[in-house]
Short mmCIF file of N, CA and C in Angstrom, two decimals:
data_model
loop_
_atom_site.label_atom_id
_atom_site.label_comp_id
_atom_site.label_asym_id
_atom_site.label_seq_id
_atom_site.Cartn_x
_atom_site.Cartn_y
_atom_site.Cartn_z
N UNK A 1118 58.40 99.19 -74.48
CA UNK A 1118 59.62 99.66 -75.10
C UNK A 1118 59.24 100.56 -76.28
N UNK A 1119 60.14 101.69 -76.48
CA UNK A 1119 59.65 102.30 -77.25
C UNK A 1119 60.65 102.32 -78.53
N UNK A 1120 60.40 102.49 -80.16
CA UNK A 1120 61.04 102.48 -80.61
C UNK A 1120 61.05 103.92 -81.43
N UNK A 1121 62.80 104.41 -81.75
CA UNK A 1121 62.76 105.56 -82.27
C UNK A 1121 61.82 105.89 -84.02
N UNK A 1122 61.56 107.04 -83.96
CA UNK A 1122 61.22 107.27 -85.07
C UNK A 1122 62.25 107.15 -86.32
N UNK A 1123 61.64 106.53 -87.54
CA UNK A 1123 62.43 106.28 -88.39
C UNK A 1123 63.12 107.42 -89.00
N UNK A 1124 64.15 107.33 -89.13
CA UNK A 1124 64.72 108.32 -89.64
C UNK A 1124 64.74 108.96 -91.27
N UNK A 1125 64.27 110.25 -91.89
CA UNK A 1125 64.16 110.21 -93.15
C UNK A 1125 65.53 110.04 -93.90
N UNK A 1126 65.55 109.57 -94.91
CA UNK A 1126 66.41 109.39 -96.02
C UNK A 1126 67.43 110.77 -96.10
N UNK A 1127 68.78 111.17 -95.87
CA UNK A 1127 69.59 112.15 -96.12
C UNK A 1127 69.47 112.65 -97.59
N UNK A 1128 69.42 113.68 -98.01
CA UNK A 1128 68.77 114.45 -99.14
C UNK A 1128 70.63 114.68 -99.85
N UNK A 1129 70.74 114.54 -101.22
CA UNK A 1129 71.95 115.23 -101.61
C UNK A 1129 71.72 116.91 -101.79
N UNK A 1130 73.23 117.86 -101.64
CA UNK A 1130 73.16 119.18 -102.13
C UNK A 1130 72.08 119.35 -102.91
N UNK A 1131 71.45 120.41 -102.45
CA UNK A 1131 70.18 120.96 -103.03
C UNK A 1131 69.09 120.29 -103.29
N UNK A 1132 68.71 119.21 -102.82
CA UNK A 1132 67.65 118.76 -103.81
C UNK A 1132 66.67 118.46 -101.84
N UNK A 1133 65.63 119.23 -101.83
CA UNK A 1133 64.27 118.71 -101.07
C UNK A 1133 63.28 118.58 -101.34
N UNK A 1134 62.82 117.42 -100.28
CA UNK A 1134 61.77 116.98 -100.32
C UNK A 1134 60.79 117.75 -99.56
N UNK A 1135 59.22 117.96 -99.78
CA UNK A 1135 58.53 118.75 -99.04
C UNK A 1135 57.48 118.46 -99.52
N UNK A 1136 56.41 118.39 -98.29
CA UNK A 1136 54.74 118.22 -98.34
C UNK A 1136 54.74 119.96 -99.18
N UNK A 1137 53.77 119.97 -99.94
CA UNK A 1137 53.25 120.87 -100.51
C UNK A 1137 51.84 120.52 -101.14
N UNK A 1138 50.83 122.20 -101.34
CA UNK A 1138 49.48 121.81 -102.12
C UNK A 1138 49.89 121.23 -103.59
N UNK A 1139 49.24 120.74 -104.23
CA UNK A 1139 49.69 119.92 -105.79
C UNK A 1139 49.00 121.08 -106.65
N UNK A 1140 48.69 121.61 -106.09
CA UNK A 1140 48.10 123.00 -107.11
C UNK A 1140 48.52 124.41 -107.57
N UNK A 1141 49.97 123.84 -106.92
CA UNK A 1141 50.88 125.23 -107.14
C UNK A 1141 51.18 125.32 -108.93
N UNK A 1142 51.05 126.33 -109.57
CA UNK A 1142 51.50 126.50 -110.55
C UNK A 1142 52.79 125.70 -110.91
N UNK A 1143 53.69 126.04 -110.05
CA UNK A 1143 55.05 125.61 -110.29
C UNK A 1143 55.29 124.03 -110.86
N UNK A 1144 54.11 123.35 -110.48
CA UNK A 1144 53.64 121.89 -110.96
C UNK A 1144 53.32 121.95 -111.75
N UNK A 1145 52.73 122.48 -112.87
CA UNK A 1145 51.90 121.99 -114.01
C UNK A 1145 52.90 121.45 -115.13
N UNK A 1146 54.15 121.70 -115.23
CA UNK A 1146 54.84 120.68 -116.17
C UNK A 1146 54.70 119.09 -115.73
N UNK A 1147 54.87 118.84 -114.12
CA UNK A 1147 54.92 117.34 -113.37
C UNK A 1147 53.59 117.38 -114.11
N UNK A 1148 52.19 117.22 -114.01
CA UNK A 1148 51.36 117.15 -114.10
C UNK A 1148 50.98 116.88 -115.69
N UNK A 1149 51.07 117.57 -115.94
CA UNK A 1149 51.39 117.38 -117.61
C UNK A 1149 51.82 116.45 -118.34
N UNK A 1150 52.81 115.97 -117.77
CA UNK A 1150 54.02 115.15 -118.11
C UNK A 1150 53.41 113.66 -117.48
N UNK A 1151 52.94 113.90 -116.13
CA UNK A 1151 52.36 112.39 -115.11
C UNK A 1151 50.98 112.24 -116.55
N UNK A 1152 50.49 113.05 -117.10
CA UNK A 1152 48.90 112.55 -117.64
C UNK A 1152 49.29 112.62 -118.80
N UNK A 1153 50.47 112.77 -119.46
CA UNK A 1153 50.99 112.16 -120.62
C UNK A 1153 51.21 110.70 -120.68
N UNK A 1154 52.16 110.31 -119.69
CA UNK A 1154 52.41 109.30 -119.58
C UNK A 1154 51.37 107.97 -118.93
N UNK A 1155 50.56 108.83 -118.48
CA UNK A 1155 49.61 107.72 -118.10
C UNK A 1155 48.96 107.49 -119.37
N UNK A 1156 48.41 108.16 -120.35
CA UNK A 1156 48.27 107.70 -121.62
C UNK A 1156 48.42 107.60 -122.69
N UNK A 1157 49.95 107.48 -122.81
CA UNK A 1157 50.60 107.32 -123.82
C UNK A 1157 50.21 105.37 -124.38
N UNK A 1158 50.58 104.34 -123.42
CA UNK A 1158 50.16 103.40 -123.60
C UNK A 1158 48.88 102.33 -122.77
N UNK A 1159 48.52 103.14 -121.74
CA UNK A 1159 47.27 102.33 -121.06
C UNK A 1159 46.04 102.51 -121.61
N UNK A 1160 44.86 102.13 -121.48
CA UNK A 1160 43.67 101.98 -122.12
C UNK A 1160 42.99 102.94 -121.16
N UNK A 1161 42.21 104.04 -121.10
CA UNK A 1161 41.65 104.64 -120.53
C UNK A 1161 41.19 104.27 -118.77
N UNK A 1162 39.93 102.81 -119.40
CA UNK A 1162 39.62 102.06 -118.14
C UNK A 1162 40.26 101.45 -117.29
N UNK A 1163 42.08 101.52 -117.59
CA UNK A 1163 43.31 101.12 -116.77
C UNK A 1163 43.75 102.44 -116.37
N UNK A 1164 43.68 103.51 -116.36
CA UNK A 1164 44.35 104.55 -115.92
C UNK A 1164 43.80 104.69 -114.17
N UNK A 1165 44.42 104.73 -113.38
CA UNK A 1165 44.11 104.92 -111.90
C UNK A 1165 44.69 106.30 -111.73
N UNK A 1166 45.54 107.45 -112.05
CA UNK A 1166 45.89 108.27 -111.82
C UNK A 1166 44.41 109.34 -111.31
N UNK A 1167 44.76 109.72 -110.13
CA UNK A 1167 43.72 110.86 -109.66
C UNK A 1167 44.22 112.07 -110.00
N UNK A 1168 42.44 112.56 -110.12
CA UNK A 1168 42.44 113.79 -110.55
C UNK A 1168 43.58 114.64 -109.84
N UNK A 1169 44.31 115.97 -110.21
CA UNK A 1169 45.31 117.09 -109.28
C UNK A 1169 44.21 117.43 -108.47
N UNK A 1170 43.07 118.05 -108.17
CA UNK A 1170 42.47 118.23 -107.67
C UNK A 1170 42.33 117.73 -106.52
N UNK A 1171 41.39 116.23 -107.17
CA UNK A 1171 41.59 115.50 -105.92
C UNK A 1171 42.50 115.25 -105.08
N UNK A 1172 43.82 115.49 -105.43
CA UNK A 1172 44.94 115.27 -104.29
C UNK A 1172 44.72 116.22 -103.24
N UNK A 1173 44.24 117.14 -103.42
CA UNK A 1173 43.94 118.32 -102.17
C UNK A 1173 42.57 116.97 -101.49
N UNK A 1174 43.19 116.52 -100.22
CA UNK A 1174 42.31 115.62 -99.52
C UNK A 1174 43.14 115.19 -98.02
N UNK A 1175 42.55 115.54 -96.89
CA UNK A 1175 42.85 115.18 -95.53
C UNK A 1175 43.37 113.51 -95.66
N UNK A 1176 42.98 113.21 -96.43
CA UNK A 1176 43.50 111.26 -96.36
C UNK A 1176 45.20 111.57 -97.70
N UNK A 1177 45.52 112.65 -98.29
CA UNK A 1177 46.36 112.30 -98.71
C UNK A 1177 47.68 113.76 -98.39
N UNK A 1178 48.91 113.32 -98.64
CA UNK A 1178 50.14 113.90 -98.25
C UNK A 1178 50.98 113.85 -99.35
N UNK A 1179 51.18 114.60 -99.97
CA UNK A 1179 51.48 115.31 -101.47
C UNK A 1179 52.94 116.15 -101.25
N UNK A 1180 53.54 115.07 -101.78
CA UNK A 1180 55.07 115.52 -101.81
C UNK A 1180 55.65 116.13 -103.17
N UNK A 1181 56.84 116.83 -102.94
CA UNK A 1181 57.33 117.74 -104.07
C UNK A 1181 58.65 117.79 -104.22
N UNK A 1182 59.43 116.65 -104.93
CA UNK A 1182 61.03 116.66 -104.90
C UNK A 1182 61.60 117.90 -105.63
N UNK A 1183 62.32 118.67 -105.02
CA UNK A 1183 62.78 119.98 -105.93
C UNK A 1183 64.44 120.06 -105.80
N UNK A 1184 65.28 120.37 -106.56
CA UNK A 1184 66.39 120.97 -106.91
C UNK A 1184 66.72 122.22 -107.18
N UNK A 1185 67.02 122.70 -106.18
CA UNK A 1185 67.38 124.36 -106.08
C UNK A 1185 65.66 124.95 -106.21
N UNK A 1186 65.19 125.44 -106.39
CA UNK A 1186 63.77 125.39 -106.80
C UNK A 1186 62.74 125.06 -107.76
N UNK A 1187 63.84 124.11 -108.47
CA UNK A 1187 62.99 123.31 -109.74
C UNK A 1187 62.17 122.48 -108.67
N UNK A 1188 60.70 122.77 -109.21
CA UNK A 1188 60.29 120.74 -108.86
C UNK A 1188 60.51 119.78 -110.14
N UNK A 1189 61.13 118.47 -109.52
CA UNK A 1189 61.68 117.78 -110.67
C UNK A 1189 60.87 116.05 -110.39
N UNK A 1190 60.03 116.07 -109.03
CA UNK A 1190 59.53 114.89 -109.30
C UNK A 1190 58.39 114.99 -108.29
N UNK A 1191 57.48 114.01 -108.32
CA UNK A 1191 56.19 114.62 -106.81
C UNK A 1191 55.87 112.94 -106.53
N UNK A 1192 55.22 112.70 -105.66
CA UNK A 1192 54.12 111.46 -105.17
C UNK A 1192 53.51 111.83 -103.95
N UNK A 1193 52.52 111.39 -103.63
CA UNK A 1193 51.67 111.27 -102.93
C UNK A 1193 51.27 110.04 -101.54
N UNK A 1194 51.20 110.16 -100.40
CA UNK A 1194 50.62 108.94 -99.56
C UNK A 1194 49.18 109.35 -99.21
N UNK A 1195 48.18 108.20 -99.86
CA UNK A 1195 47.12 108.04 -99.67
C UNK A 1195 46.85 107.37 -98.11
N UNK A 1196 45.74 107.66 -96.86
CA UNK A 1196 45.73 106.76 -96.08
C UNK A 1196 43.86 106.35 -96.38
N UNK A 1197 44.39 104.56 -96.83
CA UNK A 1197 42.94 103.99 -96.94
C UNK A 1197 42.34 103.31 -95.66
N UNK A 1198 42.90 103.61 -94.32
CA UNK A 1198 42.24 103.54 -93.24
C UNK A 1198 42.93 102.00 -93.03
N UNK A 1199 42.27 101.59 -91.65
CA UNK A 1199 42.78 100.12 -90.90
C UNK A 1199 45.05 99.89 -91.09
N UNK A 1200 45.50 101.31 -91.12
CA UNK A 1200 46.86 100.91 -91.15
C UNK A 1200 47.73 101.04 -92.33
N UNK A 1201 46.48 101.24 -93.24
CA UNK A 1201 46.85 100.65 -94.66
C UNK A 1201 47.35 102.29 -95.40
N UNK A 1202 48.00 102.35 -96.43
CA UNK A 1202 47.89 103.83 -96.99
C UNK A 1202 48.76 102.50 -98.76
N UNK A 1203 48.49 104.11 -99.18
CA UNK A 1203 48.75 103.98 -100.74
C UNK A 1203 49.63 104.67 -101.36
N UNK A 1204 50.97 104.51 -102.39
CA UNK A 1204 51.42 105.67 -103.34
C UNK A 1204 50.43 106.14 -104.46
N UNK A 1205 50.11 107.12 -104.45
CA UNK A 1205 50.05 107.56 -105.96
C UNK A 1205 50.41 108.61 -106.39
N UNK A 1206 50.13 109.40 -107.49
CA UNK A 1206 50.61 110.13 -108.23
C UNK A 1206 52.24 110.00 -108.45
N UNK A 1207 52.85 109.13 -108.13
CA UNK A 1207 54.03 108.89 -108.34
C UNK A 1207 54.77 109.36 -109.83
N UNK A 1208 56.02 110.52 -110.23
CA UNK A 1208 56.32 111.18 -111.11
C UNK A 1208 57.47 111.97 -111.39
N UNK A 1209 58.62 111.05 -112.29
CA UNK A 1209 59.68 112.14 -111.91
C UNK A 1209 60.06 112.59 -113.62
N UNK A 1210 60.42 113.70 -113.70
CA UNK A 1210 60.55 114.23 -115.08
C UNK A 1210 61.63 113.37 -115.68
N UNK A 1211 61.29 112.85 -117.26
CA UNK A 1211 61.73 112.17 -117.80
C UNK A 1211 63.81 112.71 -118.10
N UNK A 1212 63.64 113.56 -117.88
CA UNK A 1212 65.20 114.65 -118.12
C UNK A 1212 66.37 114.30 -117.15
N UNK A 1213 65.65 114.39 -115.64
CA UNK A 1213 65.94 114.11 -114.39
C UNK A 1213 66.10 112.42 -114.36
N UNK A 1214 65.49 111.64 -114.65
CA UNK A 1214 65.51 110.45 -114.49
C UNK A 1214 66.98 109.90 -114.14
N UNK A 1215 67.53 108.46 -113.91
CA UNK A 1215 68.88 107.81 -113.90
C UNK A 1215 69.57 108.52 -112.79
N UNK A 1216 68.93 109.67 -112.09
CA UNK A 1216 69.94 110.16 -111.15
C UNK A 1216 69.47 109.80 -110.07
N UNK A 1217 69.00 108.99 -109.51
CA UNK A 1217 68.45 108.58 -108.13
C UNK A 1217 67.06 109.35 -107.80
N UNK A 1218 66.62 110.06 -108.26
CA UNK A 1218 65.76 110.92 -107.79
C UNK A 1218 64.43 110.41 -107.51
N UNK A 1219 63.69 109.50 -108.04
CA UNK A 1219 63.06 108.55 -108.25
C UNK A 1219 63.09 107.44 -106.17
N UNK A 1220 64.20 107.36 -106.39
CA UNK A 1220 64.84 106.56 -105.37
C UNK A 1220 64.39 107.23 -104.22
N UNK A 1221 64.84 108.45 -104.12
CA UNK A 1221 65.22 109.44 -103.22
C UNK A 1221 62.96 109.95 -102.68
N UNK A 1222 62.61 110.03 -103.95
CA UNK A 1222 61.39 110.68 -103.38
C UNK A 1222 60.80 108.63 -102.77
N UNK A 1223 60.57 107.58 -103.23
CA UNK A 1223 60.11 106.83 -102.88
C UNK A 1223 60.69 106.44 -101.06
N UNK A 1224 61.72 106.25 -101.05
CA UNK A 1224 62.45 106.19 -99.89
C UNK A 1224 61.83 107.21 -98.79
N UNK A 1225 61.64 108.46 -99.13
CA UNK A 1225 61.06 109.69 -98.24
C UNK A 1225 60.00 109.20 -98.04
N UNK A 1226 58.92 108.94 -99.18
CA UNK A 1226 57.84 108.44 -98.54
C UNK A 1226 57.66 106.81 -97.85
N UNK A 1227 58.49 106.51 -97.66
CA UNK A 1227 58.31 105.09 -97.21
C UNK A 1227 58.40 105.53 -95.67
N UNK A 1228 59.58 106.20 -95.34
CA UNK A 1228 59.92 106.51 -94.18
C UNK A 1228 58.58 107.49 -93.14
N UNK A 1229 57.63 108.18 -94.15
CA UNK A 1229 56.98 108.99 -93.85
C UNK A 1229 56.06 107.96 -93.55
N UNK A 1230 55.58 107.18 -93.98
CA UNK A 1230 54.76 106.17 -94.03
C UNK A 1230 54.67 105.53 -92.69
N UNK A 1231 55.95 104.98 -92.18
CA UNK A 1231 56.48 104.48 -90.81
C UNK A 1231 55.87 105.41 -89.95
N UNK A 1232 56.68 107.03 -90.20
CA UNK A 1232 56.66 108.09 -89.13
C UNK A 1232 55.15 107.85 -88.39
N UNK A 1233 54.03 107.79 -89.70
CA UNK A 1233 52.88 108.01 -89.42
C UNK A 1233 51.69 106.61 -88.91
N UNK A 1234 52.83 105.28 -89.15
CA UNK A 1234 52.22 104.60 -87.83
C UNK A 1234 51.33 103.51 -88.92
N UNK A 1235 51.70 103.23 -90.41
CA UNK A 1235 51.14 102.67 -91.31
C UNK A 1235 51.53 100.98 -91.06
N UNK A 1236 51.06 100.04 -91.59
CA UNK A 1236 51.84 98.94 -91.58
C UNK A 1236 51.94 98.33 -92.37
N UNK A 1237 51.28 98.56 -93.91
CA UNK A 1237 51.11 98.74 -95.15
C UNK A 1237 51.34 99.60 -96.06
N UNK A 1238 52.06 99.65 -97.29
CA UNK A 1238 52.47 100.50 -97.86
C UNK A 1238 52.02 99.81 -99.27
N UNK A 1239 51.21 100.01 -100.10
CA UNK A 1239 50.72 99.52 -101.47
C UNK A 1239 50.58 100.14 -102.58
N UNK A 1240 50.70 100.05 -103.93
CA UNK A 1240 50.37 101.16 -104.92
C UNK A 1240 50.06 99.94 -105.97
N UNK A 1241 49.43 100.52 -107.24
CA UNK A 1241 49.20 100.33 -108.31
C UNK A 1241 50.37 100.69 -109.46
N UNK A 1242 50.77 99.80 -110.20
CA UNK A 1242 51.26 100.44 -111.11
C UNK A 1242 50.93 99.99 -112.85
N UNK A 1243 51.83 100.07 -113.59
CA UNK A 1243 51.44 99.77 -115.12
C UNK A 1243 52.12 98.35 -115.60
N UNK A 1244 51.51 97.56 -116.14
CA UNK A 1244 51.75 96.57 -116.13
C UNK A 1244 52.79 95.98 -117.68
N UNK A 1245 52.57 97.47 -118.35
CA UNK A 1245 53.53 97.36 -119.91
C UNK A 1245 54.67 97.77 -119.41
N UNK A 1246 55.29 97.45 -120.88
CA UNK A 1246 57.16 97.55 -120.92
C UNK A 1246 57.17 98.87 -120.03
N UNK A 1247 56.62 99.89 -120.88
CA UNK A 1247 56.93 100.99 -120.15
C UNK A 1247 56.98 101.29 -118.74
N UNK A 1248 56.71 101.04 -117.86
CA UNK A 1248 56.62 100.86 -116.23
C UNK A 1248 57.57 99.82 -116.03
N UNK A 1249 58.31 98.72 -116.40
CA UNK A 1249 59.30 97.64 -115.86
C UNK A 1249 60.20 99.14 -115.11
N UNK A 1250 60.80 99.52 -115.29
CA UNK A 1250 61.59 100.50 -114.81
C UNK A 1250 61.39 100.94 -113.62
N UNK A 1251 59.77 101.48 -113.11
CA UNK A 1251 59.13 101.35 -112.02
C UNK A 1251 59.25 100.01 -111.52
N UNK A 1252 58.13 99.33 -112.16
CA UNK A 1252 58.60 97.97 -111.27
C UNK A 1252 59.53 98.07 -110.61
N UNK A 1253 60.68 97.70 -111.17
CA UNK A 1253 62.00 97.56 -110.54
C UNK A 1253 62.41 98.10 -109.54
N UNK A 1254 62.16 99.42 -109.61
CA UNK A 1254 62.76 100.70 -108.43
C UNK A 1254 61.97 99.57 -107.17
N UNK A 1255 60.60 99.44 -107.20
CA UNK A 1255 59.55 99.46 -106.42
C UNK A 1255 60.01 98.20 -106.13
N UNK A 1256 60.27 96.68 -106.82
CA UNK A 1256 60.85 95.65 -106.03
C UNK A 1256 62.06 95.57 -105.50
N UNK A 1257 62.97 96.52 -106.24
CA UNK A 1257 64.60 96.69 -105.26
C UNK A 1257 64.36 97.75 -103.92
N UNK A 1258 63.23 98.34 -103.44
CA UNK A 1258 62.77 98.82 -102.51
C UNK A 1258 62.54 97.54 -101.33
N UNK A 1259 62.09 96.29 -101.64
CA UNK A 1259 60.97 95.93 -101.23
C UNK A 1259 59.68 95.70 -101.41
N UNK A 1260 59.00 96.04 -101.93
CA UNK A 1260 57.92 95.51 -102.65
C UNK A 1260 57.66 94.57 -103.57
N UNK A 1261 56.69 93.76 -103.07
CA UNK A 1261 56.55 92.32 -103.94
C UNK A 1261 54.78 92.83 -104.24
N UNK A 1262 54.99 91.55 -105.39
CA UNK A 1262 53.49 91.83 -106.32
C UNK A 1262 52.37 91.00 -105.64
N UNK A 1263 51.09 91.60 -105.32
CA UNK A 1263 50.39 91.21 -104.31
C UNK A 1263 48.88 91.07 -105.75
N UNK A 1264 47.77 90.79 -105.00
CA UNK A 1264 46.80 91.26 -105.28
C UNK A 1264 45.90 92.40 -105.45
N UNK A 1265 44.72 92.87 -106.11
CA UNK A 1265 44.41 94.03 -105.76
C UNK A 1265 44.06 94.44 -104.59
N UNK A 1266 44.09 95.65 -104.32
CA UNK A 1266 43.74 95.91 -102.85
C UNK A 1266 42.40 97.17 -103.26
N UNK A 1267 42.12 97.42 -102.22
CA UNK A 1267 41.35 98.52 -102.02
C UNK A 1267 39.98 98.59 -102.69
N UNK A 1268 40.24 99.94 -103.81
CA UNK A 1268 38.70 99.06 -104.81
C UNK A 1268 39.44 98.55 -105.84
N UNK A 1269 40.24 98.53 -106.36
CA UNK A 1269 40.76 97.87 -107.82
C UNK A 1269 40.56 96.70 -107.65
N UNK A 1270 40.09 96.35 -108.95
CA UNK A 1270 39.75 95.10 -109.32
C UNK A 1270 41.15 94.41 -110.35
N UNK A 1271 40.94 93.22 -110.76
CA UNK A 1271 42.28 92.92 -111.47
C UNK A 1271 42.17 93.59 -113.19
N UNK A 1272 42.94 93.68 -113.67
CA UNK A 1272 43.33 94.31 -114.60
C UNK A 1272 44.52 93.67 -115.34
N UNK A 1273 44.70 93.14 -116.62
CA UNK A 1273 45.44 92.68 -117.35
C UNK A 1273 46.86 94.36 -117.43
N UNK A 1274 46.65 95.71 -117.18
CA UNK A 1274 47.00 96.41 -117.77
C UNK A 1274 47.96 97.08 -116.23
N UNK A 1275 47.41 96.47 -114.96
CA UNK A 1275 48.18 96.97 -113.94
C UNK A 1275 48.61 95.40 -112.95
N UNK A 1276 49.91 96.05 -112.41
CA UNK A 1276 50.77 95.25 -111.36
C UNK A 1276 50.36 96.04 -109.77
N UNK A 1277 49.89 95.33 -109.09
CA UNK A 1277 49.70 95.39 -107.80
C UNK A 1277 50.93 95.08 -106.94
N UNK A 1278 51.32 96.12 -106.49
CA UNK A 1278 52.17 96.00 -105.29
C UNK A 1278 52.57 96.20 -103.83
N UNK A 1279 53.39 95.22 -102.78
CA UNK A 1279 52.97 95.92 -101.21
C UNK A 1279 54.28 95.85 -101.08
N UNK A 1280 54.17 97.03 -99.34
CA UNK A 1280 55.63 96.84 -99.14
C UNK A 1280 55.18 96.54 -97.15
N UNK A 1281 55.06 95.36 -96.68
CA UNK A 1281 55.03 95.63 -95.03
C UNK A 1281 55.99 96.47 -94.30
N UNK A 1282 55.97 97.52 -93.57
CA UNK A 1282 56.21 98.31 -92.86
C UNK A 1282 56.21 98.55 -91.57
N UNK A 1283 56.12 96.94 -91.06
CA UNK A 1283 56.20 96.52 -89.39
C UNK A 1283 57.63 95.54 -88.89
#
């Protein structure tokens, strides 16, 4: 029996989602803004955010939420092999925030996740006040707090999270 492909998330007026390189100019405010916030309150040796660079990689799929042609938020699906894949670079401009947008890019990639046959869906996140907000999005998704996966080791400074996708 076969089952249909999942269907992506319906997009509101103007605003798409789209695989794109992370090295487009048009990014460097997201970027800016994602490596602000990664250390504004984490300790260096807690920061997991990858290099922009490195996102240019056959194991990852680098998304670009835009509004009319603003980009206004991005993330990434890592695949760490055996089924498994990862969020990261997860990032939506602090301006934009409260409007679903957040919602809207996580949801896309969840679905993309399915499309591509994953059965695991996991990310890292920040374990201070500042991230509860994440949290949240990420457990009213579905996702519950797991152990580390992959290479991370435990960390007082990050929350480990999965979402099964079978």
């Amino acid at each position: 029996m076969t089952h249909p492909e999942p269907a992506l998330p319906p997009m509101p007026q103007g605003v798409t989602i789209s695989p794109e390189p992370p090295t487009g100019a048009a990014l460097d405010l997201l970027f800016q803004r994602h490596h602000q916030a990664m250390h504004a309150d984490t300790p260096p040796e807690s920061i997991h955010m990858m290099p922009r660079e490195a996102l240019v990689s056959p194991q990852i799929a680098f998304f670009v939420l835009r509004e009319g042609d603003q980009p206004q938020a991005m993330g990434a699906l890592k695949d760490l092999g055996g089924g498994l894949a990862e969020i990261k670079s997860m990032h939506v401009l602090a301006e934009t925030r409260g409007r679903g947008l957040s919602r809207l890019l996580l949801r896309h990639m969840i679905a993309i996740a399915r499309q591509r046959g994953f059965s695991r869906l996991s990310l890292e996140t920040g374990a201070q006040p500042s991230f509860a907000a994440a949290r949240r999005l990420y457990a009213s998704e579905g996702f519950a707090e797991c152990p580390p996966f992959g290479d991370y080791r435990p960390d007082p400074n990050s929350t480990f999270m999965t979402l099964s996708l079978d």
